[in-house]
Amino acid sequence: MIRRYRNKRRYFHRKNRRTRVQVRRLAQIWAAGIAAALALLVAAVCFLTQGGERPGVEKGELLVCVNGGGDVELYWPGTTDPTALYQVEFTCGEARETRYCSQPSLHFSGLPEGAELKVQVRAVADGKTLFGTPRQLNSWKTFKASLVLQEGLEAPEVTGVLKEGTVFLTWTGGGERYEIFRTYEMLTSGAANRVPVASTRDRAWSVLWKEEERASLRSFAVRASWQKRGFILCGPASVPMEESNQNLPSGGELSLTYQETGSRLYALEWNGIQCHHFEVQRWAGEDWQTLTRIAPEAHMRYETGRLGSGSYNRFRVVARPAGDLDSDLGTEEAAFWASVSPLYGTVWPIQNLTLFENPGKGDRLASLPGGTALCVLAEEGDWFRVRYGEEYGWVDSRFCMINLPEYVGDHCSYDITNSYDSLFAVHGSPIREVTHQVLPGYENIQTAEGTFLVPYLYPCAKKLLTAAQAAEADGLRLKIYEAFRPQEATRFSYDTTEKQLNNPARTETGEQMGVTVFKLMTDGGRFHLGSFLARTISSHNRGIALDLTLEKLNGGGELEMQSAIHDLSWYSETYLNNLNAKLLEGYMTGVGMQGLSSEWWHFQDDGTRAAIGLNACLDKGVSAEGWTQDDSGWRYRTAEGSFVRDNSRIIDGKRYTFDGDGYC
């Protein structure tokens, strides 16, 4: 036992001694490594550290301007060190070269088309090591670019004024943004002959140059540009705008006119006069909004773009003097109605429809569920061309409801109160769960922008337009409170009101009116609930009925009728019609619509229903959700009426990406 214990103690003693030796050796290795690293650091300080400071560069990006034909210009931010130069290293095809220059620009020519160009630019200055050996100091910032030289980039077309130090340029062309350059009389040999002075996303630019800067000023040019990784790619320069005196009259009439150049496309034209620039403005409901600024020429023209169908538009042109944007040298206004067309309008089938390859013939591409929001891409006879998912085809327009604000436009006004504060009441007595509520099926009728969706069968909408224009001739306008009503709202309103007929009628403040709801509504039984609310399917559910009134065209308010609109009582009977109600009746029946004896505000198009054999209706409400197009491209609209922006979304099984304006 004693021997075994002694042997075990010797074993652990030898093992611990080996462990201590290993630790000492490991510490020696670490010490040697640290010493070597310190030695290397000292060597780097002694042999690599440069005397002086590295040259700095100003903020900005490298501009690579591709002119075509193997001609390239480079521009980059200048250095903050006046003694520094610029080192430019580039390779293109088999060519490799390093150049030094004193100006922050360089011009290459004769480069091979289709070859890859790689560029590195840095500021450099003279320096020394600690031992006095000359050494080059490089800026911390190095500008780099890599691209394939190719043709196809286009120069903007520029117009403008360069006069007495005032510069105002406008241009056309496609680019993410635009770079403005000015030209000097003398530049260092080998440098590009322009200097970048501004960058903008607009297509207009103006500035007033100081007197001392004008001596070296020759002209201005504009290039379209695109942001690339680490640099900005610029296309060819526009034709330079030279400083000149334009021979324009110093005053006189602008003689502003307008003309339609295409479907809802308009051009404004006027005479040019001597001024700093013209402002084209549009009335935005409460104030004038400036759309663009244009340099003066002998003959002026502005394209409005596609205007809303049936929209009332006011434009004006203001001639502004230099330096005083609050005064003008002349102002003229033009006001007009845009023509009416369903192009880009929103439509909903009132029933399930077939999507055909061609108008009414060809392959059947898909079955469209009733109530699906579609965008009209074209019209041919009784057919609309639409997009459904990834299919493009034609549907029967006679069975489509169209959004009236996008078709009839400003010829009517719209206040769909059932979407935010229902006016359904019994002669001043609110109906619980109905009055001042959002009725079922109207949840998506008021959009996020505060506008309304007003679905109405397309053939009926054509008749409505004629009635609206007749009212306009008398200085009046039709104001629509309801068009399509989902069947679920009809059932809810009828059932909820029926349960309260025997309740005491009360005022808005809760005071009893001394009669029951039934007596107040029906004149003691002379009429009935069905006189005012449909028990089953109504013409509203089929998209062929309207509830509307009259208002003065120039914001004078609604005309007085014998009762409030949506007063569900015998006080609304048409035998009580006053002169204003009879005037409304004349406009509507004059285009072939029929009234309802119990409601002075209600008119329906039974003629259209019979002509097309319409028997269907929609139970649920509609929304704007779906694809919609305009002249700029496709966007996807949500049920709230807003567009998907700066985001990606999976739609119909595919992922789409949308920019800041909502375009796919």
XYZ file of C-alpha atoms in Angstrom, residues 152-549:
398
model
C -27.263 54.290 -78.015
C -27.257 57.001 -75.353
C -29.005 60.163 -76.543
C -28.335 63.819 -75.866
C -31.143 65.982 -74.397
C -32.725 68.693 -76.529
C -32.201 71.973 -74.692
C -33.841 75.359 -75.037
C -33.207 78.363 -72.862
C -31.902 81.851 -72.321
C -28.342 83.040 -71.633
C -28.456 86.779 -71.317
C -26.774 89.336 -69.071
C -25.668 86.706 -66.560
C -29.075 85.047 -66.421
C -29.193 81.366 -67.341
C -32.474 79.472 -67.712
C -32.504 76.073 -69.387
C -35.217 73.499 -70.080
C -34.818 70.208 -71.897
C -36.365 66.902 -72.913
C -34.878 63.434 -72.683
C -34.751 60.320 -70.559
C -32.484 59.914 -67.557
C -32.579 59.380 -63.797
C -31.177 62.880 -63.412
C -29.298 65.491 -65.421
C -25.840 67.057 -65.162
C -25.332 70.683 -66.235
C -21.910 71.726 -67.579
C -20.487 75.091 -68.521
C -17.697 75.725 -71.032
C -14.632 77.938 -70.494
C -12.435 79.654 -73.077
C -9.186 78.055 -71.816
C -8.520 74.781 -70.044
C -5.320 72.810 -69.469
C -4.300 70.713 -72.459
C -5.746 67.197 -72.281
C -8.557 68.144 -69.892
C -12.194 68.015 -70.921
C -13.519 71.360 -72.113
C -16.424 71.619 -69.660
C -16.918 71.880 -65.915
C -19.922 70.344 -64.084
C -21.855 72.989 -62.182
C -25.135 71.362 -61.098
C -27.110 68.132 -60.917
C -30.915 67.927 -60.898
C -33.800 65.499 -61.336
C -35.923 68.238 -62.928
C -35.931 69.169 -66.595
C -35.346 72.847 -65.903
C -32.549 74.833 -64.266
C -31.808 78.513 -63.742
C -29.114 80.631 -62.088
C -27.836 84.215 -62.031
C -24.026 84.344 -62.411
C -21.854 86.904 -60.676
C -20.175 89.533 -62.839
C -16.652 88.181 -62.212
C -17.725 84.676 -63.296
C -19.129 85.799 -66.619
C -15.782 86.691 -68.172
C -14.806 83.047 -68.748
C -18.334 81.854 -69.552
C -18.973 80.505 -73.056
C -21.995 78.215 -73.021
C -23.956 75.521 -71.170
C -24.769 71.915 -72.029
C -26.873 69.184 -70.402
C -26.273 65.425 -70.160
C -28.701 62.708 -69.048
C -27.187 60.622 -66.242
C -27.724 57.360 -64.327
C -26.401 56.322 -60.915
C -24.118 53.308 -61.163
C -22.076 51.480 -58.559
C -19.445 53.980 -57.435
C -19.887 56.455 -60.299
C -22.400 58.331 -62.469
C -22.793 57.375 -66.124
C -23.565 60.338 -68.402
C -24.746 60.336 -71.987
C -23.649 62.707 -74.765
C -23.837 66.453 -74.190
C -26.632 68.507 -75.696
C -26.018 71.160 -78.296
C -24.463 74.011 -76.258
C -26.661 76.981 -75.398
C -24.653 80.085 -76.274
C -25.101 83.481 -74.675
C -27.108 85.616 -77.095
C -29.646 88.405 -77.296
C -33.004 87.099 -78.418
C -35.086 89.346 -80.602
C -38.386 89.065 -78.715
C -40.959 91.810 -78.153
C -40.695 93.563 -74.795
C -44.421 93.236 -74.136
C -47.776 92.561 -75.724
C -50.497 89.920 -75.578
C -49.541 86.353 -74.832
C -52.619 85.151 -76.766
C -52.868 81.860 -74.857
C -54.791 79.134 -76.738
C -55.325 75.393 -76.312
C -56.041 72.486 -78.638
C -56.658 68.762 -78.236
C -53.875 66.823 -79.946
C -55.076 63.322 -78.988
C -57.601 61.622 -76.746
C -57.610 63.933 -73.683
C -54.142 65.239 -74.684
C -53.873 69.022 -74.909
C -51.275 71.600 -75.911
C -51.105 75.204 -74.692
C -49.592 77.751 -77.082
C -48.802 81.440 -76.668
C -46.570 84.249 -77.946
C -43.094 84.709 -76.483
C -42.054 88.053 -74.969
C -38.887 89.312 -73.288
C -38.813 87.893 -69.753
C -36.660 85.720 -67.541
C -39.016 82.723 -67.899
C -42.628 81.644 -68.226
C -44.447 79.722 -65.507
C -47.187 77.311 -66.548
C -49.655 76.923 -63.673
C -52.759 74.841 -63.002
C -55.618 75.613 -60.635
C -55.555 73.017 -57.818
C -58.895 73.862 -56.181
C -57.644 76.509 -53.757
C -54.533 77.962 -55.352
C -52.399 77.956 -58.500
C -49.787 75.212 -58.694
C -46.689 75.793 -60.843
C -46.149 72.868 -63.229
C -43.002 74.000 -65.035
C -40.824 76.966 -65.951
C -39.940 77.521 -69.608
C -37.359 79.797 -71.202
C -38.847 82.353 -73.639
C -38.846 81.724 -77.387
C -40.691 83.289 -80.284
C -43.417 80.626 -80.175
C -44.247 78.930 -76.866
C -45.850 75.501 -76.407
C -46.611 73.261 -73.418
C -47.994 69.701 -73.527
C -50.407 69.071 -70.638
C -50.246 65.294 -70.777
C -53.421 63.212 -70.623
C -56.117 64.948 -68.596
C -58.851 63.254 -66.606
C -61.965 62.282 -68.530
C -64.604 64.999 -68.239
C -62.341 67.117 -66.028
C -62.694 70.898 -65.873
C -59.239 72.437 -66.222
C -57.840 75.896 -65.631
C -54.324 76.710 -66.817
C -52.514 80.016 -66.879
C -49.178 81.308 -68.138
C -47.216 83.944 -66.192
C -44.241 85.856 -67.639
C -41.714 86.481 -64.843
C -38.951 89.127 -64.849
C -35.434 88.289 -63.624
C -34.929 88.431 -59.871
C -38.553 89.132 -58.887
C -40.743 86.057 -58.715
C -43.673 87.957 -57.163
C -44.271 90.257 -60.138
C -45.193 89.437 -63.717
C -44.890 90.934 -67.181
C -48.105 89.353 -68.397
C -50.636 86.667 -67.377
C -53.287 84.840 -69.358
C -55.636 81.980 -68.425
C -57.359 79.223 -70.395
C -60.233 77.095 -69.015
C -61.853 74.131 -70.739
C -63.524 70.741 -70.273
C -61.472 67.696 -71.229
C -63.187 65.280 -73.576
C -64.842 62.151 -72.177
C -63.537 58.629 -72.764
C -63.305 55.441 -70.659
C -59.544 55.042 -71.292
C -57.743 54.024 -68.053
C -61.029 54.173 -66.143
C -61.914 51.576 -63.496
C -64.753 49.166 -64.301
C -66.418 46.272 -62.459
C -68.485 43.516 -64.162
C -72.009 43.471 -62.700
C -72.013 39.698 -63.279
C -69.555 36.968 -64.271
C -68.207 37.718 -67.763
C -66.046 35.922 -70.312
C -62.685 37.378 -71.306
C -62.301 36.939 -75.084
C -59.149 37.081 -77.171
C -60.845 39.534 -79.577
C -63.958 41.730 -79.268
C -66.757 39.170 -78.946
C -64.917 36.368 -80.712
C -61.836 34.201 -80.664
C -60.595 32.057 -77.809
C -62.128 32.361 -74.362
C -59.187 33.362 -72.167
C -60.765 33.438 -68.708
C -63.958 33.828 -66.697
C -64.111 37.177 -64.876
C -65.891 37.129 -61.513
C -68.483 39.857 -61.009
C -67.176 42.797 -58.982
C -63.539 42.433 -60.136
C -61.799 45.806 -60.543
C -60.408 46.182 -64.082
C -58.671 48.977 -65.990
C -59.911 49.951 -69.464
C -57.038 49.812 -71.966
C -59.083 50.367 -75.133
C -62.672 50.520 -76.389
C -64.066 48.997 -79.569
C -67.826 49.021 -80.079
C -69.457 47.437 -77.028
C -66.173 45.944 -75.829
C -63.472 46.973 -73.357
C -59.911 45.665 -73.541
C -58.720 44.860 -70.010
C -56.057 42.977 -68.089
C -57.007 40.131 -65.761
C -53.996 38.648 -63.961
C -51.521 38.063 -66.766
C -54.209 37.792 -69.481
C -55.212 40.613 -71.845
C -58.563 40.385 -73.610
C -61.995 41.891 -74.256
C -65.162 42.010 -72.113
C -68.698 43.184 -72.892
C -68.799 46.824 -71.754
C -72.601 46.830 -71.518
C -72.354 44.652 -68.396
C -69.595 46.697 -66.740
C -70.072 49.418 -64.148
C -67.666 52.321 -64.664
C -66.341 54.614 -61.948
C -68.191 57.874 -62.655
C -65.481 60.270 -61.348
C -63.082 58.668 -63.860
C -65.557 58.881 -66.746
C -68.124 61.686 -66.305
C -65.540 63.553 -64.230
C -66.345 67.086 -63.076
C -69.636 67.184 -64.967
C -71.051 65.793 -61.690
C -70.046 66.048 -58.051
C -70.012 63.113 -55.642
C -70.722 62.558 -51.946
C -71.316 58.887 -51.191
C -72.378 59.379 -47.566
C -73.112 55.690 -46.993
C -69.331 55.148 -47.033
C -68.691 57.362 -43.999
C -71.908 58.862 -42.507
C -75.181 57.453 -43.823
C -78.000 59.982 -44.157
C -80.733 57.328 -44.150
C -83.249 58.581 -41.575
C -87.021 58.976 -41.130
C -87.734 62.690 -41.439
C -85.194 63.746 -38.844
C -85.497 60.584 -36.738
C -82.275 58.515 -36.823
C -82.438 54.766 -37.463
C -80.251 52.885 -35.000
C -77.287 51.068 -36.626
C -78.079 52.767 -39.953
C -78.045 56.566 -39.608
C -74.525 58.042 -39.357
C -72.972 54.603 -39.953
C -70.898 53.009 -42.713
C -73.299 50.603 -44.344
C -72.140 47.037 -45.134
C -70.493 46.866 -48.548
C -69.355 50.518 -48.506
C -66.143 49.987 -46.524
C -63.864 50.575 -49.538
C -65.887 53.218 -51.387
C -64.111 56.224 -49.865
C -60.441 56.070 -50.846
C -57.395 56.984 -48.784
C -57.240 60.298 -50.701
C -60.809 61.172 -49.716
C -62.334 60.611 -53.157
C -65.162 58.177 -53.866
C -65.730 55.149 -56.052
C -69.091 55.585 -57.789
C -69.858 52.451 -59.874
C -72.625 52.855 -62.471
C -73.473 50.713 -65.505
C -71.572 52.032 -68.538
C -74.562 52.455 -70.955
C -76.391 54.360 -68.196
C -73.336 56.569 -67.616
C -73.524 57.754 -71.232
C -77.101 58.946 -70.623
C -76.086 60.576 -67.342
C -73.424 62.624 -69.143
C -76.097 64.085 -71.457
C -78.284 65.005 -68.472
C -75.310 66.582 -66.664
C -74.428 68.738 -69.659
C -78.044 69.907 -69.912
C -77.888 70.993 -66.265
C -74.580 72.802 -66.901
C -76.222 74.838 -69.624
C -78.522 76.182 -66.896
C -75.640 76.897 -64.503
C -76.358 73.785 -62.411
C -74.622 70.508 -61.666
C -75.848 67.029 -60.730
C -74.646 65.918 -57.294
C -74.649 62.150 -56.803
C -75.161 60.605 -53.370
C -75.385 56.995 -54.457
C -75.109 54.797 -57.545
C -74.408 51.068 -57.166
C -75.572 49.706 -53.806
C -74.517 46.168 -52.838
C -77.377 43.810 -52.056
C -75.996 43.186 -48.577
C -76.533 46.882 -47.784
C -80.103 46.697 -49.103
C -80.937 43.682 -46.910
C -79.246 45.176 -43.847
C -81.022 48.542 -44.173
C -84.446 46.965 -44.680
C -84.169 44.370 -41.901
C -82.676 46.811 -39.374
C -85.306 49.480 -40.040
C -88.205 47.012 -40.011
C -87.371 45.993 -36.432
C -87.743 49.623 -35.296
C -91.017 50.593 -36.991
C -93.036 50.368 -33.769
C -90.464 52.291 -31.715
C -91.119 55.928 -30.779
C -89.601 58.325 -33.288
C -86.877 60.450 -31.659
C -84.914 63.512 -32.715
C -81.137 63.573 -33.111
C -80.884 64.699 -29.470
C -83.069 61.827 -28.232
C -86.349 63.661 -27.641
C -89.530 61.766 -28.486
C -91.497 63.147 -31.447
C -94.921 61.864 -30.296
C -95.373 59.289 -33.073
C -93.941 55.911 -33.952
C -91.351 55.446 -36.676
C -94.003 53.616 -38.724
C -96.501 56.515 -38.606
C -93.823 59.128 -39.330
C -92.570 57.105 -42.280
C -95.828 55.896 -43.874
C -98.294 58.631 -42.943
C -100.132 56.180 -40.733
C -100.088 53.345 -43.264
C -100.835 55.193 -46.503
C -97.360 54.045 -47.626
C -95.106 51.217 -46.447
C -91.438 50.457 -45.731
C -91.008 48.959 -49.211
C -91.827 52.356 -50.696
C -88.410 53.555 -49.531
C -86.210 50.481 -49.007
C -86.251 47.416 -51.251
C -86.998 44.171 -49.486
C -85.162 41.963 -51.986
C -83.261 43.157 -55.108
C -83.279 46.830 -56.044
C -82.224 48.615 -59.215
C -79.265 49.978 -57.225
C -78.029 46.388 -56.793
C -77.994 46.058 -60.607
C -75.969 49.264 -61.050
C -78.673 51.095 -63.044
C -80.007 53.534 -60.380
C -78.872 56.885 -59.010
C -79.734 58.997 -55.965
C -78.899 62.610 -56.767
C -79.818 66.264 -56.404
